Amino acid sequence: MQQSEIYTVSRLNSEVRLTLELQFQQLWLSGEVSNFVAAASGHWYFSLKDQAAQVKVAMFKQANRNALIRPQNGQQVLLRARISVYEPRGEYQLLADFIEPAGDGLLKQQFEQLKNKLAAEGLFAAERKKALPANPRTVGVITSPTGAAVRDIITVLQRRAPGIKVIVYPCQVQGDSAAGQLRQMLSTAIQRDEVDVLIIGRGGGSLEDLWCFNDEALARAVAQCPIPIVSAVGHEIDFALTDFVADVRAATPSAAAELVSPDQSHFVLQLQQLSSRLVRAQRLFLQRLTPKLSQLQLRLQQLHPQRRLEQQQQRLDELQLRLQRLMQLQLQQAKRQHSYLQQSLLHLSPAKTLKQQHNLLQQLQRRLQHAQQQQVKQQQQKLAKLSAQLHTVSPLATLARGYSISFNAAEQAITSSSQLKLGDNISTRLAEGSFMATVTEVIHK
């Protein structure tokens, strides 16, 4: 019978992690933040939950340094993450690389879902888009009559083609009723059939400000419009559904005015053709590289040391948090013990005994001080007597009678001429002062 392969726990957790990471490379989730912890290393740890379940999330420093928000407990968020396993505990978790408030994120999700829906229906197809007229006589503008967009469009058209007539179809471009008014003005322009080309749009703003241009009914009306139409919503980085279904998308209202100007139509058409060719070429090139890229990504995920480093970073943060909690617990226990000892000390205070001992110590200090003074006085008298006796035999007394003592360089007393040689430096001590001399002659007698 063939023996089954035996796994270690570490190997099992490692292979489970690799399987999950390869199967679920990236996904989007929305939920409520709870148990948020910002570690000293800069990494974030929290749980993402809904009404029925929750999952642990780790967002490392290199990812959260560019985050638009710092998560708060109870906050609804939208995050992008990949599934992984924290191997030391065998726990399944998410590794997030992007987070934002759920409000903006839900709008973006709705935008992407509706965009994909309309694209699947062919509303974005290049073959259904109409070319802009080469020499338009009348340009219609569907926008706010008081906004900067209409002023920019009129200014550009007057500068580039003063003979073009401009008709403004006024409506709101922000708020709950804006989408309905935009559809109504578009219908009015179609019914009147008085313009050669239409511009629909407004100036820049937030995603919520531009949301009326993502209305599904408006997008379908723009797609079905028999009049060539240019969508110019926001700034260059802003995109709305009308941009995709319109015949031409302009980065700004001013750019839209330039696109419908006569001297720009040929270049716009040529640019669209080149863009389509470039997109097709890029798509073909990417299709050829996709299998190779998938193989390289798989190898990189299997060999990249970042996975192990992330595990170790998370383990370090966990140990640091455990150490902090342990230190806080020990500090609390020490405080309780200190309080208990203080109470015990108050009950057993030796204050009375200390006072008696203090009085006794003062008496003994006075007696000791008196005895010391008597002893010092006796020793001083004895010292004076000995000093007098010593002075009678001191060589200093001999010096006082006219004698002197000479020393060599080693501070040794010179008692014989054999201790000297020519050139030696000697010092001679007198009764008062001393002097230096150099030996110029040595007499041995």
PDB file of N, CA and C in Angstrom, residues 34-131:
ATOM      1  N   SER A  34     -13.923  47.829  11.653  1.00  0.00           N
ATOM      2  CA  SER A  34     -13.957  47.622  13.107  1.00  0.00           C
ATOM      3  C   SER A  34     -12.598  47.125  13.559  1.00  0.00           C
ATOM      4  N   ASN A  35     -12.321  47.285  14.865  1.00  0.00           N
ATOM      5  CA  ASN A  35     -11.059  46.825  15.484  1.00  0.00           C
ATOM      6  C   ASN A  35      -9.836  47.390  14.770  1.00  0.00           C
ATOM      7  N   PHE A  36      -9.888  48.668  14.391  1.00  0.00           N
ATOM      8  CA  PHE A  36      -8.768  49.282  13.670  1.00  0.00           C
ATOM      9  C   PHE A  36      -7.571  49.477  14.592  1.00  0.00           C
ATOM     10  N   VAL A  37      -6.386  49.071  14.136  1.00  0.00           N
ATOM     11  CA  VAL A  37      -5.134  49.240  14.886  1.00  0.00           C
ATOM     12  C   VAL A  37      -4.078  49.748  13.914  1.00  0.00           C
ATOM     13  N   ALA A  38      -3.418  50.866  14.279  1.00  0.00           N
ATOM     14  CA  ALA A  38      -2.283  51.384  13.506  1.00  0.00           C
ATOM     15  C   ALA A  38      -1.010  51.012  14.257  1.00  0.00           C
ATOM     16  N   ALA A  39      -0.250  50.058  13.736  1.00  0.00           N
ATOM     17  CA  ALA A  39       0.958  49.586  14.422  1.00  0.00           C
ATOM     18  C   ALA A  39       2.067  50.625  14.343  1.00  0.00           C
ATOM     19  N   ALA A  40       3.053  50.488  15.250  1.00  0.00           N
ATOM     20  CA  ALA A  40       4.180  51.432  15.267  1.00  0.00           C
ATOM     21  C   ALA A  40       4.979  51.374  13.977  1.00  0.00           C
ATOM     22  N   SER A  41       4.939  50.248  13.264  1.00  0.00           N
ATOM     23  CA  SER A  41       5.668  50.112  11.996  1.00  0.00           C
ATOM     24  C   SER A  41       5.019  50.884  10.862  1.00  0.00           C
ATOM     25  N   GLY A  42       3.785  51.393  11.062  1.00  0.00           N
ATOM     26  CA  GLY A  42       3.079  52.097  10.003  1.00  0.00           C
ATOM     27  C   GLY A  42       2.037  51.243   9.304  1.00  0.00           C
ATOM     28  N   HIS A  43       1.972  49.933   9.631  1.00  0.00           N
ATOM     29  CA  HIS A  43       0.980  49.064   9.002  1.00  0.00           C
ATOM     30  C   HIS A  43      -0.379  49.216   9.703  1.00  0.00           C
ATOM     31  N   TRP A  44      -1.466  48.967   8.960  1.00  0.00           N
ATOM     32  CA  TRP A  44      -2.829  49.028   9.495  1.00  0.00           C
ATOM     33  C   TRP A  44      -3.405  47.628   9.551  1.00  0.00           C
ATOM     34  N   TYR A  45      -4.156  47.361  10.640  1.00  0.00           N
ATOM     35  CA  TYR A  45      -4.866  46.098  10.785  1.00  0.00           C
ATOM     36  C   TYR A  45      -6.295  46.400  11.252  1.00  0.00           C
ATOM     37  N   PHE A  46      -7.282  45.795  10.608  1.00  0.00           N
ATOM     38  CA  PHE A  46      -8.666  45.991  11.006  1.00  0.00           C
ATOM     39  C   PHE A  46      -9.522  44.859  10.449  1.00  0.00           C
ATOM     40  N   SER A  47     -10.791  44.878  10.846  1.00  0.00           N
ATOM     41  CA  SER A  47     -11.749  43.905  10.330  1.00  0.00           C
ATOM     42  C   SER A  47     -12.752  44.626   9.439  1.00  0.00           C
ATOM     43  N   LEU A  48     -13.182  43.948   8.380  1.00  0.00           N
ATOM     44  CA  LEU A  48     -14.225  44.464   7.498  1.00  0.00           C
ATOM     45  C   LEU A  48     -15.439  43.557   7.688  1.00  0.00           C
ATOM     46  N   LYS A  49     -16.573  44.159   8.056  1.00  0.00           N
ATOM     47  CA  LYS A  49     -17.728  43.327   8.393  1.00  0.00           C
ATOM     48  C   LYS A  49     -18.997  43.866   7.744  1.00  0.00           C
ATOM     49  N   ASP A  50     -19.978  42.958   7.647  1.00  0.00           N
ATOM     50  CA  ASP A  50     -21.329  43.350   7.285  1.00  0.00           C
ATOM     51  C   ASP A  50     -22.259  42.773   8.350  1.00  0.00           C
ATOM     52  N   GLN A  51     -23.523  42.612   8.075  1.00  0.00           N
ATOM     53  CA  GLN A  51     -24.457  42.164   9.089  1.00  0.00           C
ATOM     54  C   GLN A  51     -24.260  40.704   9.478  1.00  0.00           C
ATOM     55  N   ALA A  52     -23.638  39.914   8.611  1.00  0.00           N
ATOM     56  CA  ALA A  52     -23.576  38.471   8.869  1.00  0.00           C
ATOM     57  C   ALA A  52     -22.171  37.918   9.060  1.00  0.00           C
ATOM     58  N   ALA A  53     -21.142  38.642   8.660  1.00  0.00           N
ATOM     59  CA  ALA A  53     -19.793  38.064   8.713  1.00  0.00           C
ATOM     60  C   ALA A  53     -18.754  39.173   8.763  1.00  0.00           C
ATOM     61  N   GLN A  54     -17.515  38.749   9.008  1.00  0.00           N
ATOM     62  CA  GLN A  54     -16.397  39.688   8.997  1.00  0.00           C
ATOM     63  C   GLN A  54     -15.140  38.972   8.540  1.00  0.00           C
ATOM     64  N   VAL A  55     -14.136  39.758   8.107  1.00  0.00           N
ATOM     65  CA  VAL A  55     -12.868  39.200   7.654  1.00  0.00           C
ATOM     66  C   VAL A  55     -11.762  40.156   8.091  1.00  0.00           C
ATOM     67  N   LYS A  56     -10.601  39.594   8.443  1.00  0.00           N
ATOM     68  CA  LYS A  56      -9.464  40.412   8.858  1.00  0.00           C
ATOM     69  C   LYS A  56      -8.771  41.008   7.638  1.00  0.00           C
ATOM     70  N   VAL A  57      -8.273  42.237   7.816  1.00  0.00           N
ATOM     71  CA  VAL A  57      -7.614  42.962   6.724  1.00  0.00           C
ATOM     72  C   VAL A  57      -6.295  43.522   7.228  1.00  0.00           C
ATOM     73  N   ALA A  58      -5.258  43.400   6.431  1.00  0.00           N
ATOM     74  CA  ALA A  58      -3.962  44.039   6.698  1.00  0.00           C
ATOM     75  C   ALA A  58      -3.651  44.973   5.537  1.00  0.00           C
ATOM     76  N   MET A  59      -3.240  46.211   5.858  1.00  0.00           N
ATOM     77  CA  MET A  59      -2.843  47.170   4.828  1.00  0.00           C
ATOM     78  C   MET A  59      -1.472  47.696   5.208  1.00  0.00           C
ATOM     79  N   PHE A  60      -0.446  47.240   4.486  1.00  0.00           N
ATOM     80  CA  PHE A  60       0.919  47.546   4.866  1.00  0.00           C
ATOM     81  C   PHE A  60       1.281  48.993   4.529  1.00  0.00           C
ATOM     82  N   LYS A  61       2.373  49.454   5.137  1.00  0.00           N
ATOM     83  CA  LYS A  61       2.769  50.855   5.074  1.00  0.00           C
ATOM     84  C   LYS A  61       2.940  51.345   3.648  1.00  0.00           C
ATOM     85  N   GLN A  62       3.564  50.498   2.783  1.00  0.00           N
ATOM     86  CA  GLN A  62       3.811  50.930   1.405  1.00  0.00           C
ATOM     87  C   GLN A  62       2.528  51.125   0.621  1.00  0.00           C
ATOM     88  N   ALA A  63       1.424  50.532   1.086  1.00  0.00           N
ATOM     89  CA  ALA A  63       0.132  50.714   0.428  1.00  0.00           C
ATOM     90  C   ALA A  63      -0.668  51.849   1.047  1.00  0.00           C
ATOM     91  N   ASN A  64      -0.656  51.941   2.404  1.00  0.00           N
ATOM     92  CA  ASN A  64      -1.532  52.944   3.032  1.00  0.00           C
ATOM     93  C   ASN A  64      -0.949  54.347   3.031  1.00  0.00           C
ATOM     94  N   ARG A  65       0.341  54.504   2.664  1.00  0.00           N
ATOM     95  CA  ARG A  65       0.910  55.858   2.652  1.00  0.00           C
ATOM     96  C   ARG A  65       0.246  56.739   1.591  1.00  0.00           C
ATOM     97  N   ASN A  66      -0.367  56.118   0.551  1.00  0.00           N
ATOM     98  CA  ASN A  66      -1.054  56.884  -0.488  1.00  0.00           C
ATOM     99  C   ASN A  66      -2.575  56.825  -0.346  1.00  0.00           C
ATOM    100  N   ALA A  67      -3.053  56.303   0.785  1.00  0.00           N
ATOM    101  CA  ALA A  67      -4.493  56.171   0.984  1.00  0.00           C
ATOM    102  C   ALA A  67      -5.152  57.543   1.105  1.00  0.00           C
ATOM    103  N   LEU A  68      -6.359  57.651   0.556  1.00  0.00           N
ATOM    104  CA  LEU A  68      -7.098  58.907   0.609  1.00  0.00           C
ATOM    105  C   LEU A  68      -7.682  59.156   1.996  1.00  0.00           C
ATOM    106  N   ILE A  69      -7.878  58.100   2.784  1.00  0.00           N
ATOM    107  CA  ILE A  69      -8.469  58.231   4.113  1.00  0.00           C
ATOM    108  C   ILE A  69      -7.686  57.376   5.088  1.00  0.00           C
ATOM    109  N   ARG A  70      -7.854  57.695   6.379  1.00  0.00           N
ATOM    110  CA  ARG A  70      -7.390  56.834   7.460  1.00  0.00           C
ATOM    111  C   ARG A  70      -8.635  56.188   8.059  1.00  0.00           C
ATOM    112  N   PRO A  71      -8.778  54.865   7.952  1.00  0.00           N
ATOM    113  CA  PRO A  71     -10.029  54.226   8.379  1.00  0.00           C
ATOM    114  C   PRO A  71     -10.361  54.507   9.831  1.00  0.00           C
ATOM    115  N   GLN A  72     -11.659  54.627  10.121  1.00  0.00           N
ATOM    116  CA  GLN A  72     -12.175  54.811  11.473  1.00  0.00           C
ATOM    117  C   GLN A  72     -13.171  53.691  11.763  1.00  0.00           C
ATOM    118  N   ASN A  73     -13.214  53.257  13.004  1.00  0.00           N
ATOM    119  CA  ASN A  73     -14.170  52.227  13.383  1.00  0.00           C
ATOM    120  C   ASN A  73     -15.592  52.703  13.094  1.00  0.00           C
ATOM    121  N   GLY A  74     -16.370  51.838  12.457  1.00  0.00           N
ATOM    122  CA  GLY A  74     -17.737  52.181  12.104  1.00  0.00           C
ATOM    123  C   GLY A  74     -17.881  52.818  10.737  1.00  0.00           C
ATOM    124  N   GLN A  75     -16.775  53.117  10.061  1.00  0.00           N
ATOM    125  CA  GLN A  75     -16.826  53.787   8.757  1.00  0.00           C
ATOM    126  C   GLN A  75     -17.095  52.767   7.643  1.00  0.00           C
ATOM    127  N   GLN A  76     -17.968  53.139   6.701  1.00  0.00           N
ATOM    128  CA  GLN A  76     -18.231  52.323   5.533  1.00  0.00           C
ATOM    129  C   GLN A  76     -17.191  52.644   4.463  1.00  0.00           C
ATOM    130  N   VAL A  77     -16.489  51.621   3.984  1.00  0.00           N
ATOM    131  CA  VAL A  77     -15.413  51.839   3.018  1.00  0.00           C
ATOM    132  C   VAL A  77     -15.541  50.854   1.862  1.00  0.00           C
ATOM    133  N   LEU A  78     -14.837  51.192   0.801  1.00  0.00           N
ATOM    134  CA  LEU A  78     -14.662  50.306  -0.351  1.00  0.00           C
ATOM    135  C   LEU A  78     -13.168  50.076  -0.509  1.00  0.00           C
ATOM    136  N   LEU A  79     -12.744  48.821  -0.580  1.00  0.00           N
ATOM    137  CA  LEU A  79     -11.306  48.548  -0.685  1.00  0.00           C
ATOM    138  C   LEU A  79     -11.040  47.500  -1.755  1.00  0.00           C
ATOM    139  N   ARG A  80      -9.817  47.580  -2.277  1.00  0.00           N
ATOM    140  CA  ARG A  80      -9.320  46.606  -3.251  1.00  0.00           C
ATOM    141  C   ARG A  80      -8.255  45.776  -2.563  1.00  0.00           C
ATOM    142  N   ALA A  81      -8.338  44.454  -2.668  1.00  0.00           N
ATOM    143  CA  ALA A  81      -7.434  43.601  -1.903  1.00  0.00           C
ATOM    144  C   ALA A  81      -7.250  42.271  -2.616  1.00  0.00           C
ATOM    145  N   ARG A  82      -6.279  41.526  -2.128  1.00  0.00           N
ATOM    146  CA  ARG A  82      -6.072  40.150  -2.575  1.00  0.00           C
ATOM    147  C   ARG A  82      -6.135  39.234  -1.349  1.00  0.00           C
ATOM    148  N   ILE A  83      -6.541  37.998  -1.551  1.00  0.00           N
ATOM    149  CA  ILE A  83      -6.683  37.047  -0.456  1.00  0.00           C
ATOM    150  C   ILE A  83      -5.333  36.405  -0.162  1.00  0.00           C
ATOM    151  N   SER A  84      -5.041  36.238   1.134  1.00  0.00           N
ATOM    152  CA  SER A  84      -3.805  35.588   1.540  1.00  0.00           C
ATOM    153  C   SER A  84      -4.070  34.828   2.842  1.00  0.00           C
ATOM    154  N   VAL A  85      -3.024  34.190   3.362  1.00  0.00           N
ATOM    155  CA  VAL A  85      -3.093  33.464   4.630  1.00  0.00           C
ATOM    156  C   VAL A  85      -1.936  33.912   5.497  1.00  0.00           C
ATOM    157  N   TYR A  86      -2.243  34.262   6.745  1.00  0.00           N
ATOM    158  CA  TYR A  86      -1.186  34.578   7.717  1.00  0.00           C
ATOM    159  C   TYR A  86      -0.684  33.246   8.270  1.00  0.00           C
ATOM    160  N   GLU A  87       0.458  32.784   7.759  1.00  0.00           N
ATOM    161  CA  GLU A  87       0.916  31.425   7.983  1.00  0.00           C
ATOM    162  C   GLU A  87       1.166  31.070   9.451  1.00  0.00           C
ATOM    163  N   PRO A  88       1.736  31.952  10.305  1.00  0.00           N
ATOM    164  CA  PRO A  88       1.997  31.537  11.702  1.00  0.00           C
ATOM    165  C   PRO A  88       0.746  31.071  12.441  1.00  0.00           C
ATOM    166  N   ARG A  89      -0.446  31.620  12.098  1.00  0.00           N
ATOM    167  CA  ARG A  89      -1.671  31.201  12.786  1.00  0.00           C
ATOM    168  C   ARG A  89      -2.632  30.474  11.848  1.00  0.00           C
ATOM    169  N   GLY A  90      -2.292  30.359  10.571  1.00  0.00           N
ATOM    170  CA  GLY A  90      -3.175  29.685   9.634  1.00  0.00           C
ATOM    171  C   GLY A  90      -4.474  30.419   9.417  1.00  0.00           C
ATOM    172  N   GLU A  91      -4.448  31.762   9.495  1.00  0.00           N
ATOM    173  CA  GLU A  91      -5.665  32.549   9.387  1.00  0.00           C
ATOM    174  C   GLU A  91      -5.771  33.157   7.984  1.00  0.00           C
ATOM    175  N   TYR A  92      -6.947  33.047   7.404  1.00  0.00           N
ATOM    176  CA  TYR A  92      -7.208  33.649   6.104  1.00  0.00           C
ATOM    177  C   TYR A  92      -7.490  35.137   6.297  1.00  0.00           C
ATOM    178  N   GLN A  93      -6.920  35.986   5.446  1.00  0.00           N
ATOM    179  CA  GLN A  93      -7.048  37.431   5.591  1.00  0.00           C
ATOM    180  C   GLN A  93      -6.968  38.092   4.214  1.00  0.00           C
ATOM    181  N   LEU A  94      -7.241  39.409   4.205  1.00  0.00           N
ATOM    182  CA  LEU A  94      -7.132  40.215   2.999  1.00  0.00           C
ATOM    183  C   LEU A  94      -5.945  41.157   3.125  1.00  0.00           C
ATOM    184  N   LEU A  95      -5.207  41.337   2.033  1.00  0.00           N
ATOM    185  CA  LEU A  95      -4.111  42.310   1.974  1.00  0.00           C
ATOM    186  C   LEU A  95      -4.566  43.437   1.051  1.00  0.00           C
ATOM    187  N   ALA A  96      -4.922  44.584   1.646  1.00  0.00           N
ATOM    188  CA  ALA A  96      -5.506  45.694   0.894  1.00  0.00           C
ATOM    189  C   ALA A  96      -4.413  46.579   0.308  1.00  0.00           C
ATOM    190  N   ASP A  97      -4.669  47.122  -0.899  1.00  0.00           N
ATOM    191  CA  ASP A  97      -3.737  48.072  -1.507  1.00  0.00           C
ATOM    192  C   ASP A  97      -4.435  49.371  -1.912  1.00  0.00           C
ATOM    193  N   PHE A  98      -5.771  49.462  -1.685  1.00  0.00           N
ATOM    194  CA  PHE A  98      -6.492  50.699  -1.997  1.00  0.00           C
ATOM    195  C   PHE A  98      -7.736  50.758  -1.130  1.00  0.00           C
ATOM    196  N   ILE A  99      -8.042  51.963  -0.604  1.00  0.00           N
ATOM    197  CA  ILE A  99      -9.225  52.137   0.240  1.00  0.00           C
ATOM    198  C   ILE A  99      -9.779  53.532   0.023  1.00  0.00           C
ATOM    199  N   GLU A 100     -11.102  53.650   0.050  1.00  0.00           N
ATOM    200  CA  GLU A 100     -11.748  54.946  -0.102  1.00  0.00           C
ATOM    201  C   GLU A 100     -13.116  54.885   0.569  1.00  0.00           C
ATOM    202  N   PRO A 101     -13.737  56.031   0.856  1.00  0.00           N
ATOM    203  CA  PRO A 101     -15.078  56.023   1.448  1.00  0.00           C
ATOM    204  C   PRO A 101     -16.054  55.288   0.548  1.00  0.00           C
ATOM    205  N   ALA A 102     -17.023  54.616   1.145  1.00  0.00           N
ATOM    206  CA  ALA A 102     -17.930  53.783   0.375  1.00  0.00           C
ATOM    207  C   ALA A 102     -18.802  54.606  -0.560  1.00  0.00           C
ATOM    208  N   GLY A 103     -19.080  55.873  -0.205  1.00  0.00           N
ATOM    209  CA  GLY A 103     -19.945  56.692  -1.054  1.00  0.00           C
ATOM    210  C   GLY A 103     -19.372  56.879  -2.441  1.00  0.00           C
ATOM    211  N   ASP A 104     -18.155  57.418  -2.531  1.00  0.00           N
ATOM    212  CA  ASP A 104     -17.504  57.601  -3.832  1.00  0.00           C
ATOM    213  C   ASP A 104     -17.312  56.265  -4.532  1.00  0.00           C
ATOM    214  N   GLY A 105     -16.954  55.260  -3.767  1.00  0.00           N
ATOM    215  CA  GLY A 105     -16.692  53.962  -4.363  1.00  0.00           C
ATOM    216  C   GLY A 105     -17.934  53.349  -4.966  1.00  0.00           C
ATOM    217  N   LEU A 106     -19.081  53.507  -4.292  1.00  0.00           N
ATOM    218  CA  LEU A 106     -20.315  52.949  -4.838  1.00  0.00           C
ATOM    219  C   LEU A 106     -20.722  53.659  -6.121  1.00  0.00           C
ATOM    220  N   LEU A 107     -20.501  54.965  -6.152  1.00  0.00           N
ATOM    221  CA  LEU A 107     -20.801  55.690  -7.382  1.00  0.00           C
ATOM    222  C   LEU A 107     -19.933  55.183  -8.532  1.00  0.00           C
ATOM    223  N   LYS A 108     -18.674  54.965  -8.235  1.00  0.00           N
ATOM    224  CA  LYS A 108     -17.774  54.458  -9.277  1.00  0.00           C
ATOM    225  C   LYS A 108     -18.199  53.071  -9.721  1.00  0.00           C
ATOM    226  N   GLN A 109     -18.637  52.237  -8.760  1.00  0.00           N
ATOM    227  CA  GLN A 109     -19.099  50.905  -9.132  1.00  0.00           C
ATOM    228  C   GLN A 109     -20.335  50.989 -10.031  1.00  0.00           C
ATOM    229  N   GLN A 110     -21.271  51.852  -9.637  1.00  0.00           N
ATOM    230  CA  GLN A 110     -22.463  52.030 -10.454  1.00  0.00           C
ATOM    231  C   GLN A 110     -22.095  52.512 -11.854  1.00  0.00           C
ATOM    232  N   PHE A 111     -21.119  53.443 -11.903  1.00  0.00           N
ATOM    233  CA  PHE A 111     -20.656  53.959 -13.187  1.00  0.00           C
ATOM    234  C   PHE A 111     -20.089  52.834 -14.046  1.00  0.00           C
ATOM    235  N   GLU A 112     -19.214  51.991 -13.433  1.00  0.00           N
ATOM    236  CA  GLU A 112     -18.580  50.916 -14.196  1.00  0.00           C
ATOM    237  C   GLU A 112     -19.622  49.872 -14.643  1.00  0.00           C
ATOM    238  N   GLN A 113     -20.583  49.565 -13.762  1.00  0.00           N
ATOM    239  CA  GLN A 113     -21.597  48.586 -14.143  1.00  0.00           C
ATOM    240  C   GLN A 113     -22.437  49.089 -15.315  1.00  0.00           C
ATOM    241  N   LEU A 114     -22.863  50.357 -15.230  1.00  0.00           N
ATOM    242  CA  LEU A 114     -23.677  50.910 -16.314  1.00  0.00           C
ATOM    243  C   LEU A 114     -22.849  51.056 -17.587  1.00  0.00           C
ATOM    244  N   LYS A 115     -21.584  51.417 -17.443  1.00  0.00           N
ATOM    245  CA  LYS A 115     -20.697  51.538 -18.601  1.00  0.00           C
ATOM    246  C   LYS A 115     -20.553  50.188 -19.312  1.00  0.00           C
ATOM    247  N   ASN A 116     -20.337  49.126 -18.523  1.00  0.00           N
ATOM    248  CA  ASN A 116     -20.196  47.796 -19.118  1.00  0.00           C
ATOM    249  C   ASN A 116     -21.502  47.362 -19.786  1.00  0.00           C
ATOM    250  N   LYS A 117     -22.612  47.707 -19.170  1.00  0.00           N
ATOM    251  CA  LYS A 117     -23.913  47.340 -19.737  1.00  0.00           C
ATOM    252  C   LYS A 117     -24.117  47.995 -21.104  1.00  0.00           C
ATOM    253  N   LEU A 118     -23.855  49.299 -21.180  1.00  0.00           N
ATOM    254  CA  LEU A 118     -24.042  50.013 -22.438  1.00  0.00           C
ATOM    255  C   LEU A 118     -23.028  49.575 -23.483  1.00  0.00           C
ATOM    256  N   ALA A 119     -21.809  49.287 -23.036  1.00  0.00           N
ATOM    257  CA  ALA A 119     -20.792  48.824 -23.981  1.00  0.00           C
ATOM    258  C   ALA A 119     -21.191  47.477 -24.575  1.00  0.00           C
ATOM    259  N   ALA A 120     -21.755  46.590 -23.721  1.00  0.00           N
ATOM    260  CA  ALA A 120     -22.175  45.278 -24.210  1.00  0.00           C
ATOM    261  C   ALA A 120     -23.294  45.410 -25.243  1.00  0.00           C
ATOM    262  N   GLU A 121     -24.087  46.464 -25.137  1.00  0.00           N
ATOM    263  CA  GLU A 121     -25.164  46.685 -26.104  1.00  0.00           C
ATOM    264  C   GLU A 121     -24.667  47.351 -27.382  1.00  0.00           C
ATOM    265  N   GLY A 122     -23.393  47.708 -27.443  1.00  0.00           N
ATOM    266  CA  GLY A 122     -22.817  48.286 -28.649  1.00  0.00           C
ATOM    267  C   GLY A 122     -22.959  49.787 -28.761  1.00  0.00           C
ATOM    268  N   LEU A 123     -23.371  50.466 -27.668  1.00  0.00           N
ATOM    269  CA  LEU A 123     -23.568  51.912 -27.734  1.00  0.00           C
ATOM    270  C   LEU A 123     -22.251  52.676 -27.843  1.00  0.00           C
ATOM    271  N   PHE A 124     -21.138  52.004 -27.528  1.00  0.00           N
ATOM    272  CA  PHE A 124     -19.842  52.678 -27.616  1.00  0.00           C
ATOM    273  C   PHE A 124     -19.124  52.358 -28.926  1.00  0.00           C
ATOM    274  N   ALA A 125     -19.699  51.532 -29.747  1.00  0.00           N
ATOM    275  CA  ALA A 125     -19.017  51.069 -30.957  1.00  0.00           C
ATOM    276  C   ALA A 125     -18.671  52.231 -31.878  1.00  0.00           C
ATOM    277  N   ALA A 126     -17.468  52.171 -32.418  1.00  0.00           N
ATOM    278  CA  ALA A 126     -16.992  53.266 -33.267  1.00  0.00           C
ATOM    279  C   ALA A 126     -17.777  53.348 -34.578  1.00  0.00           C
ATOM    280  N   GLU A 127     -18.273  52.188 -35.074  1.00  0.00           N
ATOM    281  CA  GLU A 127     -18.952  52.195 -36.364  1.00  0.00           C
ATOM    282  C   GLU A 127     -20.308  52.902 -36.340  1.00  0.00           C
ATOM    283  N   ARG A 128     -20.900  53.072 -35.157  1.00  0.00           N
ATOM    284  CA  ARG A 128     -22.194  53.745 -35.085  1.00  0.00           C
ATOM    285  C   ARG A 128     -22.055  55.245 -34.846  1.00  0.00           C
ATOM    286  N   LYS A 129     -20.845  55.711 -34.671  1.00  0.00           N
ATOM    287  CA  LYS A 129     -20.630  57.134 -34.395  1.00  0.00           C
ATOM    288  C   LYS A 129     -20.598  57.927 -35.703  1.00  0.00           C
ATOM    289  N   LYS A 130     -21.179  59.092 -35.652  1.00  0.00           N
ATOM    290  CA  LYS A 130     -21.276  59.957 -36.841  1.00  0.00           C
ATOM    291  C   LYS A 130     -20.101  60.927 -36.874  1.00  0.00           C
ATOM    292  N   ALA A 131     -19.683  61.284 -38.075  1.00  0.00           N
ATOM    293  CA  ALA A 131     -18.605  62.262 -38.241  1.00  0.00           C
ATOM    294  C   ALA A 131     -19.157  63.673 -38.029  1.00  0.00           C
TER     295      ALA A 131
END
